[in-house]
Short mmCIF file of C-alpha atoms in Angstrom, two decimals:
data_model
loop_
_atom_site.label_atom_id
_atom_site.label_comp_id
_atom_site.label_asym_id
_atom_site.label_seq_id
_atom_site.Cartn_x
_atom_site.Cartn_y
_atom_site.Cartn_z
CA UNK A 259 -44.57 5.21 4.25
CA UNK A 260 -42.75 2.99 6.26
CA UNK A 261 -44.89 0.01 8.70
CA UNK A 262 -43.66 -0.31 12.35
CA UNK A 263 -41.71 -3.64 11.61
CA UNK A 264 -39.02 -4.95 13.79
CA UNK A 265 -35.17 -4.95 11.36
CA UNK A 266 -34.95 -8.01 9.51
CA UNK A 267 -32.20 -9.62 11.52
CA UNK A 268 -29.42 -10.92 8.50
CA UNK A 269 -26.64 -12.98 9.26
CA UNK A 270 -23.87 -13.64 6.75
CA UNK A 271 -21.90 -16.42 8.26
CA UNK A 272 -19.53 -17.30 5.05
CA UNK A 273 -19.98 -17.81 1.83
CA UNK A 274 -22.44 -19.62 0.89
CA UNK A 275 -24.42 -19.42 4.88
CA UNK A 276 -26.72 -16.73 4.73
CA UNK A 277 -29.55 -16.82 7.57
CA UNK A 278 -32.39 -14.15 7.54
CA UNK A 279 -34.71 -13.90 10.12
CA UNK A 280 -33.07 -17.13 11.08
CA UNK A 281 -33.31 -19.54 8.17
CA UNK A 282 -31.47 -20.20 5.89
CA UNK A 283 -31.50 -18.55 2.58
CA UNK A 284 -30.14 -20.76 -0.71
CA UNK A 285 -27.12 -18.88 -1.81
CA UNK A 286 -26.35 -20.19 -5.39
CA UNK A 287 -22.79 -21.27 -6.17
CA UNK A 288 -21.15 -18.60 -7.85
CA UNK A 289 -23.17 -15.78 -6.42
CA UNK A 290 -21.71 -13.40 -3.50
CA UNK A 291 -24.26 -13.42 -0.66
CA UNK A 292 -24.44 -9.98 -0.68
CA UNK A 293 -26.60 -9.82 -4.20
CA UNK A 294 -28.83 -12.99 -2.82
CA UNK A 295 -29.51 -11.33 0.98
CA UNK A 296 -30.63 -8.39 -1.22
CA UNK A 297 -32.42 -9.99 -4.09
CA UNK A 298 -35.05 -11.11 -0.57
CA UNK A 299 -35.27 -8.36 0.66
CA UNK A 300 -35.91 -6.36 -2.22
CA UNK A 301 -38.12 -9.00 -2.62
CA UNK A 302 -39.91 -8.97 0.77
CA UNK A 303 -40.48 -5.11 0.95
CA UNK A 304 -42.46 -4.98 -2.34
CA UNK A 305 -44.23 -7.73 -1.09
CA UNK A 306 -45.11 -5.53 2.06
CA UNK A 307 -45.31 -2.29 0.19
CA UNK A 308 -43.33 0.08 2.57
CA UNK A 309 -39.54 0.16 3.13
CA UNK A 310 -37.94 -2.13 5.44
CA UNK A 311 -34.88 -2.18 7.63
CA UNK A 312 -31.92 -5.19 8.36
CA UNK A 313 -29.36 -5.28 10.41
CA UNK A 314 -26.89 -6.75 8.81
CA UNK A 315 -24.28 -8.76 10.19
CA UNK A 316 -21.56 -9.73 8.32
CA UNK A 317 -19.63 -12.54 10.04
CA UNK A 318 -16.55 -12.54 6.96
CA UNK A 319 -15.18 -9.37 7.82
CA UNK A 320 -16.91 -8.23 10.93
CA UNK A 321 -19.02 -5.73 9.55
CA UNK A 322 -22.47 -4.83 11.12
CA UNK A 323 -24.80 -2.52 9.92
CA UNK A 324 -27.97 -1.10 9.40
CA UNK A 325 -30.10 -0.64 5.56
CA UNK A 326 -33.29 0.48 4.56
CA UNK A 327 -34.86 -0.87 1.39
CA UNK A 328 -37.29 0.40 -0.15
CA UNK A 329 -40.38 -1.73 -2.53
CA UNK A 330 -38.22 0.19 -5.86
CA UNK A 331 -35.31 -1.54 -4.80
CA UNK A 332 -33.41 1.07 -3.81
CA UNK A 333 -31.42 0.56 -0.42
CA UNK A 334 -29.08 2.71 1.98
CA UNK A 335 -27.75 2.86 5.01
CA UNK A 336 -29.54 4.78 7.60
CA UNK A 337 -27.48 7.51 8.74
CA UNK A 338 -29.52 8.17 11.68
CA UNK A 339 -28.45 4.43 13.09
CA UNK A 340 -25.97 3.28 15.75
CA UNK A 341 -24.05 -0.06 15.00
CA UNK A 342 -26.28 -3.22 15.52
CA UNK A 343 -25.71 -3.66 19.23
CA UNK A 344 -26.88 -7.31 20.91
CA UNK A 345 -30.16 -6.89 22.70
CA UNK A 346 -29.62 -6.10 26.42
CA UNK A 347 -29.47 -10.27 28.28
CA UNK A 348 -33.56 -10.76 29.10
CA UNK A 349 -34.71 -13.24 31.96
CA UNK A 350 -34.50 -17.03 30.92
CA UNK A 351 -38.24 -17.85 29.81
CA UNK A 352 -40.08 -20.75 29.44
CA UNK A 353 -40.36 -22.29 26.34
CA UNK A 354 -42.99 -25.18 24.71
CA UNK A 355 -42.07 -28.73 24.73
CA UNK A 356 -41.31 -29.23 20.57
CA UNK A 357 -43.98 -31.29 19.00
CA UNK A 358 -43.75 -34.77 17.61
CA UNK A 359 -42.80 -33.15 14.25
CA UNK A 360 -40.07 -30.47 15.71
CA UNK A 361 -38.18 -32.83 17.63
CA UNK A 362 -38.08 -34.97 14.07
CA UNK A 363 -37.04 -32.03 11.44
CA UNK A 364 -34.36 -31.52 14.73
CA UNK A 365 -32.90 -34.83 14.40
CA UNK A 366 -32.71 -35.06 10.27
CA UNK A 367 -31.54 -31.62 10.69
CA UNK A 368 -28.55 -32.79 12.85
CA UNK A 369 -28.11 -35.97 10.12
CA UNK A 370 -27.65 -33.45 7.32
CA UNK A 371 -24.62 -31.35 8.99
CA UNK A 372 -23.08 -34.98 9.76
CA UNK A 373 -22.76 -35.19 6.46
CA UNK A 374 -25.37 -38.11 6.62
CA UNK A 375 -27.49 -36.43 3.44
CA UNK A 376 -28.80 -39.57 2.08
CA UNK A 377 -30.20 -40.65 5.94
CA UNK A 378 -32.07 -37.35 6.09
CA UNK A 379 -33.21 -36.78 3.12
CA UNK A 380 -35.20 -40.09 3.54
CA UNK A 381 -36.67 -39.34 6.72
CA UNK A 382 -37.68 -36.20 6.14
CA UNK A 383 -39.52 -37.47 2.99
CA UNK A 384 -41.19 -39.95 5.52
CA UNK A 385 -41.82 -37.27 7.55
CA UNK A 386 -43.36 -35.06 5.43
CA UNK A 387 -46.10 -38.16 3.43
CA UNK A 388 -46.79 -38.82 7.62
CA UNK A 389 -47.96 -34.95 8.00
CA UNK A 390 -49.08 -34.54 4.51
CA UNK A 391 -51.44 -38.04 4.74
CA UNK A 392 -52.29 -36.78 8.54
CA UNK A 393 -56.31 -35.96 9.08
CA UNK A 394 -55.61 -33.27 11.95
CA UNK A 395 -52.73 -31.22 9.58
CA UNK A 396 -52.56 -32.08 5.88
CA UNK A 397 -50.13 -30.70 3.09
CA UNK A 398 -51.04 -27.28 4.22
CA UNK A 399 -50.67 -27.30 7.86
CA UNK A 400 -47.54 -25.09 8.75
CA UNK A 401 -45.80 -28.14 9.95
CA UNK A 402 -45.69 -29.65 6.57
CA UNK A 403 -44.74 -26.74 5.14
CA UNK A 404 -41.97 -26.71 7.49
CA UNK A 405 -41.11 -30.22 6.93
CA UNK A 406 -41.36 -28.77 2.94
CA UNK A 407 -38.95 -26.66 3.74
CA UNK A 408 -36.37 -28.69 5.21
CA UNK A 409 -36.85 -31.18 2.59
CA UNK A 410 -36.33 -28.06 -0.38
CA UNK A 411 -33.01 -27.91 1.74
CA UNK A 412 -31.94 -31.22 1.35
CA UNK A 413 -32.16 -31.04 -2.23
CA UNK A 414 -30.35 -27.80 -2.75
CA UNK A 415 -28.02 -28.96 -1.02
CA UNK A 416 -27.46 -32.32 -2.71
CA UNK A 417 -27.49 -29.95 -6.01
CA UNK A 418 -31.64 -31.25 -7.01
CA UNK A 419 -32.48 -28.02 -8.25
CA UNK A 420 -35.76 -29.55 -10.22
CA UNK A 421 -37.24 -30.51 -6.95
CA UNK A 422 -35.29 -27.36 -5.17
CA UNK A 423 -37.29 -25.28 -7.10
CA UNK A 424 -40.98 -27.17 -7.23
CA UNK A 425 -40.99 -28.11 -3.65
CA UNK A 426 -40.27 -24.21 -2.82
CA UNK A 427 -42.81 -22.72 -5.65
CA UNK A 428 -44.79 -25.07 -4.07
CA UNK A 429 -44.45 -23.64 -0.55
CA UNK A 430 -45.14 -20.29 -1.89
CA UNK A 431 -47.77 -20.90 -3.19
CA UNK A 432 -49.49 -22.94 -0.54
CA UNK A 433 -48.46 -19.72 2.07
CA UNK A 434 -50.61 -18.06 -0.70
CA UNK A 435 -53.17 -20.09 -0.90
CA UNK A 436 -54.07 -20.27 2.72
CA UNK A 437 -53.47 -17.11 3.80
CA UNK A 438 -54.64 -14.73 0.66
CA UNK A 439 -52.28 -12.27 -0.73
CA UNK A 440 -49.17 -10.89 1.50
CA UNK A 441 -50.82 -7.69 3.17
CA UNK A 442 -49.51 -4.01 2.61
CA UNK A 443 -48.89 -1.57 5.67
CA UNK A 444 -50.21 -4.58 8.16
CA UNK A 445 -47.13 -4.86 10.41
CA UNK A 446 -49.04 -7.90 12.26
CA UNK A 447 -48.91 -9.70 9.33
CA UNK A 448 -45.06 -9.50 8.50
CA UNK A 449 -44.28 -13.19 9.62
CA UNK A 450 -47.27 -14.35 6.70
CA UNK A 451 -44.69 -12.33 4.18
CA UNK A 452 -41.86 -13.57 5.55
CA UNK A 453 -42.64 -17.19 4.93
CA UNK A 454 -43.76 -16.19 1.81
CA UNK A 455 -40.58 -13.97 0.36
CA UNK A 456 -38.17 -16.81 1.64
CA UNK A 457 -40.19 -20.10 -0.06
CA UNK A 458 -39.99 -17.66 -3.04
CA UNK A 459 -36.77 -16.05 -3.10
CA UNK A 460 -35.53 -19.50 -3.04
CA UNK A 461 -37.61 -21.12 -5.36
CA UNK A 462 -36.06 -17.97 -7.53
CA UNK A 463 -32.46 -18.76 -6.24
CA UNK A 464 -32.99 -22.72 -7.39
CA UNK A 465 -34.75 -21.47 -10.60
CA UNK A 466 -31.07 -20.41 -11.83
CA UNK A 467 -29.60 -23.21 -11.43
CA UNK A 468 -31.95 -25.10 -14.41
CA UNK A 469 -30.97 -26.49 -17.29
CA UNK A 470 -31.24 -24.29 -19.78
CA UNK A 471 -34.42 -26.15 -21.74
CA UNK A 472 -35.98 -26.47 -18.47
CA UNK A 473 -35.84 -23.05 -16.84
CA UNK A 474 -37.67 -21.71 -20.24
CA UNK A 475 -40.64 -24.30 -19.42
CA UNK A 476 -41.09 -22.59 -16.22
CA UNK A 477 -39.65 -19.16 -16.46
CA UNK A 478 -43.45 -17.70 -16.60
CA UNK A 479 -44.75 -20.05 -14.38
CA UNK A 480 -41.72 -18.19 -11.41
CA UNK A 481 -42.65 -14.71 -12.59
CA UNK A 482 -46.05 -15.49 -11.57
CA UNK A 483 -45.38 -16.57 -8.31
CA UNK A 484 -42.86 -13.41 -7.69
CA UNK A 485 -45.56 -10.53 -8.77
CA UNK A 486 -48.51 -12.25 -7.17
CA UNK A 487 -46.23 -11.72 -4.17
CA UNK A 488 -44.84 -8.16 -5.03
CA UNK A 489 -47.59 -6.64 -6.47
CA UNK A 490 -45.29 -5.91 -9.22
CA UNK A 491 -43.99 -6.90 -12.60
CA UNK A 492 -40.88 -4.57 -12.35
CA UNK A 493 -39.26 -5.63 -9.25
CA UNK A 494 -35.64 -6.00 -9.62
CA UNK A 495 -36.17 -9.38 -8.76
CA UNK A 496 -38.67 -10.09 -11.84
CA UNK A 497 -36.37 -8.03 -14.04
CA UNK A 498 -33.86 -10.51 -13.59
CA UNK A 499 -36.16 -13.65 -14.08
CA UNK A 500 -36.76 -12.30 -17.63
CA UNK A 501 -33.52 -11.01 -18.48
CA UNK A 502 -32.88 -14.45 -17.80
CA UNK A 503 -35.96 -15.60 -20.02
CA UNK A 504 -34.34 -13.15 -23.17
CA UNK A 505 -30.82 -14.70 -22.82
CA UNK A 506 -32.00 -18.25 -22.61
CA UNK A 507 -34.85 -18.20 -25.49
CA UNK A 508 -31.62 -15.95 -27.38
CA UNK A 509 -29.60 -18.89 -26.82
CA UNK A 510 -32.08 -21.78 -27.96
CA UNK A 511 -33.38 -19.54 -31.00
#
């Protein structure tokens, strides 16, 4: 069954920068961004339980395409779709003022872009602590989780893959615990599935960069996270993780 969800926007900016749903997705060093995109899309399709569509804008080569990704991990170019075109221009609508937390996130993200990674990381730590301990918000509030996502991305940039993995896996688990299992065939809950899928995919990307001993210790935990999201132990993502676990076990035996 194909769910009536809008196509997923995928922007491949360069060899290390990918945005899905407008959010950055971790691309491990040495991994083709096409592979990272497919891994994420396969995970999301498995999680929602129906075929999803993605509008791919690969700015490296000026290529645009529409893909259909099935829950079993198979994918194909949609033969009935036209090349992706920009949406029609709409009148400018009033947008709500950003919250103080959103303003702080924007400022520290700007610091990171300018190369001030240490300063951005310190401000992210402070913001995350403030939001987590705020009685009106707490550690499971969406603003807190978004701050944690930013902190995890900063850890990824700094190649602190252990911190990045633990943070992204915690975020995915928290989204799941706060809102429940990703519903199948319910398009209005697709945004929830996206949050869980993004965090799970990024956690898996960080796990692939961990030292062998730490990766072995955390491998089953990651498989549990992926299986809980997808509802299936045989997704391409889970198969890839299990394959690496087997290889690591053989090398450390």
